[in-house]
mmCIF file of C-alpha atoms in Angstrom:
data_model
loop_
_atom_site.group_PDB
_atom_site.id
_atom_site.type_symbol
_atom_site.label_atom_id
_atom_site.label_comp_id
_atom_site.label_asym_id
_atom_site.label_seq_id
_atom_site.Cartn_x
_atom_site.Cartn_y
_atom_site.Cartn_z
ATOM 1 C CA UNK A 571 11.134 13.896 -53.423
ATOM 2 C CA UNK A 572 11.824 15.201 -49.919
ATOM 3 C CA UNK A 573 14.094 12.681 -47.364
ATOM 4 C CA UNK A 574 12.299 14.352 -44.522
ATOM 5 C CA UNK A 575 10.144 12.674 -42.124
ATOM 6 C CA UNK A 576 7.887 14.179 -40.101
ATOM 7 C CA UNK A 577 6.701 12.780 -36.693
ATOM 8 C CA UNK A 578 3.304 13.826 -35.206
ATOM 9 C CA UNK A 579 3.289 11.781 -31.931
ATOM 10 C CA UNK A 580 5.876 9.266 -30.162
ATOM 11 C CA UNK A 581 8.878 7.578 -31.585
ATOM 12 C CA UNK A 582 10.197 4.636 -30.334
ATOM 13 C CA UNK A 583 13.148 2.996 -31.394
ATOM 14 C CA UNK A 584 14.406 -0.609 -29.940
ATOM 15 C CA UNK A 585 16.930 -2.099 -30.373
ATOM 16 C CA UNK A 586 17.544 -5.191 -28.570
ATOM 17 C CA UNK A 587 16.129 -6.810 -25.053
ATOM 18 C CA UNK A 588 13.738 -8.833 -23.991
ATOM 19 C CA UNK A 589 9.679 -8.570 -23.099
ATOM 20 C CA UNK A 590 9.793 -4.561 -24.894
ATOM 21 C CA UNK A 591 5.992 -4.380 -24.323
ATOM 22 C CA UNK A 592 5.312 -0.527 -25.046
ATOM 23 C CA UNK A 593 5.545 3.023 -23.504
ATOM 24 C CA UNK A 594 5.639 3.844 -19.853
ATOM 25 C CA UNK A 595 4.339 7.252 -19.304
ATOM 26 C CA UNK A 596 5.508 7.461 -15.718
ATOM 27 C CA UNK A 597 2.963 4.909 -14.117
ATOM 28 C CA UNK A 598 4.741 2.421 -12.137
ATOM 29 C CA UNK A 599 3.640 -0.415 -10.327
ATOM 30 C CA UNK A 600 -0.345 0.314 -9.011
ATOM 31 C CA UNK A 601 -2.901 2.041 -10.649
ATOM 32 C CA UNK A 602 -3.448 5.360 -8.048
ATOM 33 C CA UNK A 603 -6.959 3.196 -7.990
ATOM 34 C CA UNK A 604 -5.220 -0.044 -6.804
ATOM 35 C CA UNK A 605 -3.432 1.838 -4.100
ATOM 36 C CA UNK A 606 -6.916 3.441 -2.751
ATOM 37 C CA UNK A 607 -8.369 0.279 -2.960
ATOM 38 C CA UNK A 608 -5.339 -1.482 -0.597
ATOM 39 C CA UNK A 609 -5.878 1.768 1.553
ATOM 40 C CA UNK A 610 -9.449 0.619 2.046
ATOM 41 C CA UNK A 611 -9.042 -2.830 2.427
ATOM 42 C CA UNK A 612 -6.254 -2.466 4.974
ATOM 43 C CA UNK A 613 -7.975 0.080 7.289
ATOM 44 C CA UNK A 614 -11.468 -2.603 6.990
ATOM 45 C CA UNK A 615 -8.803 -5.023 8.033
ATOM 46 C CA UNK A 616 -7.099 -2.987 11.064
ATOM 47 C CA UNK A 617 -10.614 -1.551 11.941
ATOM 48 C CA UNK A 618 -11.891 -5.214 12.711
ATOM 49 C CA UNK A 619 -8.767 -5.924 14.686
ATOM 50 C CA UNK A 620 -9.330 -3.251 16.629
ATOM 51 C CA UNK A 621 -12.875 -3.745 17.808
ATOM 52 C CA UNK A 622 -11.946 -5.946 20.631
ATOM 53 C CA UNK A 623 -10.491 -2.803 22.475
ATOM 54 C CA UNK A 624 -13.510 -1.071 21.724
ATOM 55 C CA UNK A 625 -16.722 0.001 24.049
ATOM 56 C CA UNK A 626 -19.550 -1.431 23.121
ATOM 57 C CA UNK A 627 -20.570 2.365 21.713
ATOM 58 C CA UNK A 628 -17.518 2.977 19.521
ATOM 59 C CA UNK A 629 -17.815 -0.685 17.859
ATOM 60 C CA UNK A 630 -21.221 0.204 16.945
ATOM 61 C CA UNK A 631 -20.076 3.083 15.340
ATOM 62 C CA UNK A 632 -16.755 1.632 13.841
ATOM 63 C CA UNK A 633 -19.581 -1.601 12.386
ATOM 64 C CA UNK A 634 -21.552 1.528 10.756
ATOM 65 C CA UNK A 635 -19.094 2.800 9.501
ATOM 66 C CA UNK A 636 -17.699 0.130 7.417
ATOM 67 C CA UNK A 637 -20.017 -0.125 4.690
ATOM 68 C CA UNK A 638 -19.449 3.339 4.280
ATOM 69 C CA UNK A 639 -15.624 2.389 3.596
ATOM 70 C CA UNK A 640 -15.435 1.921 0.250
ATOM 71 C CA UNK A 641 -12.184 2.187 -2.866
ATOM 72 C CA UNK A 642 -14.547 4.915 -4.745
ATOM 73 C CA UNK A 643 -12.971 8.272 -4.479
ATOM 74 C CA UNK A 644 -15.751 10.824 -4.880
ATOM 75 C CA UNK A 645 -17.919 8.726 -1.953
ATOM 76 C CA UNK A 646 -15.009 8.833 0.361
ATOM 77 C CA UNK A 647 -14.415 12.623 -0.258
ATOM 78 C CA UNK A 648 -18.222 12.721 0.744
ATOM 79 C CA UNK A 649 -18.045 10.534 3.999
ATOM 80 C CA UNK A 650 -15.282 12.464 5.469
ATOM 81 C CA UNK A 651 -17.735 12.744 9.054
ATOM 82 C CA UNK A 652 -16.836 8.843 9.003
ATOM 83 C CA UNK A 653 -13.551 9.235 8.281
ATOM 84 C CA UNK A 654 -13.352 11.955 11.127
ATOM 85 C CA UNK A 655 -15.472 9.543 13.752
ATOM 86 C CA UNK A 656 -13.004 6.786 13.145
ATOM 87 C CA UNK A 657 -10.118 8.645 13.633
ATOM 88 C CA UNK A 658 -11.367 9.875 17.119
ATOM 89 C CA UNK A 659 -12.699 6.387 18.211
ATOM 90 C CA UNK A 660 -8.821 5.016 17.108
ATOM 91 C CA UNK A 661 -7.200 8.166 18.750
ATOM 92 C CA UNK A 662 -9.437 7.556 21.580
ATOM 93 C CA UNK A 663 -7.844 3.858 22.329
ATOM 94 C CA UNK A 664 -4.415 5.113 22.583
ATOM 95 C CA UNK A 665 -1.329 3.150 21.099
ATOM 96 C CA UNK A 666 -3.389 -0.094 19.983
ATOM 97 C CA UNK A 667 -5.462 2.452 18.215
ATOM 98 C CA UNK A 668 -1.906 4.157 16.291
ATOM 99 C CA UNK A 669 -1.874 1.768 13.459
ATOM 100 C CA UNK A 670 -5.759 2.937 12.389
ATOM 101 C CA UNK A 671 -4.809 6.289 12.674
ATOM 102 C CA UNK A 672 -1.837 5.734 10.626
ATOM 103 C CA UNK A 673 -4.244 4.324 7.575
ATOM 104 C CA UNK A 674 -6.662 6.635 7.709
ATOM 105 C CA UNK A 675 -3.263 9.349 6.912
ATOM 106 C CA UNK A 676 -2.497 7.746 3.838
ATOM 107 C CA UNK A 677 -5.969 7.077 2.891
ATOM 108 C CA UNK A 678 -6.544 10.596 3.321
ATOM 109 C CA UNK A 679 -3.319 11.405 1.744
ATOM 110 C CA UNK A 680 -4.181 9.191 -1.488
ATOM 111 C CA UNK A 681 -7.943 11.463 -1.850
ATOM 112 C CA UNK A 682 -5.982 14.604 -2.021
#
C-alpha cells in the first residue's frame, strides 16, 4: 500500500486559536450586496435632507425618484435617467447639494 495522499480541493490545517470558523476566500466584512444596500439607504437618507433647499419642482422630482431607489443592482443599472436627474438637481443646489453628489459616486462606483 501507497503512503500517498492525494488532495482534490482545500486543505486546512489548525493548529491552535480560538473561534477557527472556516475558510475566507477574500470576502471581508460586507457582502458587495450589503454595501449597495448602505449606498441606497444613505443617498434616501441625504436625498430627504436635502429637500428643504429644494424648489418646489426639483422636490417633486427628487419624491419620484425615490421609489425608484432601490439595493437591486440590475434595476439601478436600468434607472440610470434617475440617477442622472438627481445628480443635476444636487449639482444644481451648490455645496449643500456636495454630499448627494458624493453618494451617488460611490453608488455608481459599487454598479460598475
Amino acid at each position: 500500500m501507497s503512503d500517498t495522499t492525494n488532495n482534490y480541493g482545500n486543505v486546512v490545517n489548525v493548529n491552535g486559536g480560538q473561534g477557527n470558523v472556516g475558510i475566507n476566500y477574500g470576502t471581508v466584512g460586507a457582502t458587495p450586496d450589503d454595501r449597495l444596500r448602505a449606498a441606497v439607504e444613505e443617498l434616501t437618507r441625504l436625498l430627504q435632507d436635502l429637500r428643504p433647499h429644494l424648489s418646489p419642482e426639483q422636490a417633486q422630482t427628487v419624491d419620484e425618484a425615490l421609489p425608484e431607489l432601490t439595493p437591486d443592482r440590475a434595476a439601478l443599472r436600468q434607472r440610470g435617467l434617475v440617477l442622472a436627474s438627481v445628480a443635476q438637481i444636487a449639482a444644481a443646489v451648490g455645496a449643500v447639494g456636495q454630499p448627494v453628489v458624493d453618494a451617488l459616486g460611490q453608488l455608481i462606483a459599487l454598479l460598475s
